């Protein structure tokens, strides 16, 4: 299959591009950014020392914290006059992260994003309803830039606004929905509730920005009558969304290895994990001008999927993002990612994809309560047995005790944005 936007590169060609890009980035960052220069000097490395891809290991790591230090234009490696745009995202603490873009950066981003639409099998006839945040956020701008570059029709609605979303779906007959998984789920529920299923023309959805479970996905695929849905990855620091997308084979996410190098490290030892093992994703850009990234720690957990994909695209693959090392909570000495609880719930046909975890502390002892929803089809008679079975499964898989309660469908709070799974009310002891 020939692609207009996705290049067909073999491993060797990708490695050549990566080495050239790494050398260029080391040189560019060293000469353009006082931050990178001093960081590389501390590490005792100069741009000329980069001779092979393995030399990346000698480069310093960067973190979200480094973006705070250089606020408001951290990592800036070009004259300010060359910056044509900024985007921002909320920082976990205090100041937001702001990233700068040159025109070349914007062009690289839109080409990467066009590849995503191509990988999803869209054509210029498609109508793409974009239901993600506009403004400072990269999401709306990225989805729109990519869509226009690809040549499909953009319907830029933004997040929320349920009535307008439904109106666009029925009147403009959008064929592709771009949103968070929670938003797709919410729209699916609304389409069913209002009996609009045969009035809409959706075939595909591209969703991302939060961890999701296969069950959640099946739920919105069914409710919206989709043929396919695709998980997209991205982050503001690395242009924005569009770093990669799942393909039709639905066996991992292809990422654009000719635009950035992706390493998987053990977050404790900072050493690379064995091929195929899960760890923290670290990225290094190959041609980003305004705010290049060198070994940027994303805190996203995933793994590289070895081997070639059956779809024929030669770009390498990672698994879906399994959570963030920051979302991890420690409960009675056990490290837990919310996604692990979600995975346990997968095994229960009578439960929906919605769940919430709350952590409390009584008399110095931590308690975990897990609230889950019954599916509309499930009988209400078996709640007690179901709760016990879920608690037993959590204990078996994650080795902790929990109090599970089963709620009716739609009882847990819904959110347009990222669903907050964990309420930690343990306070400081
Ligand atoms: Zn594939």
CSV table of C-alpha atoms and ligand atoms in Angstrom, one decimal, residues 247 254 309 311, ligand 1:
chain,number,residue,atom,x,y,z
A,247,UNK,CA,-3.5,1.2,12.9
A,254,UNK,CA,2.8,3.2,15.4
A,309,UNK,CA,3.1,-5.0,12.2
A,311,UNK,CA,-0.7,-3.8,8.5
B,1,LIG,ZN1,0.1,-1.5,12.0
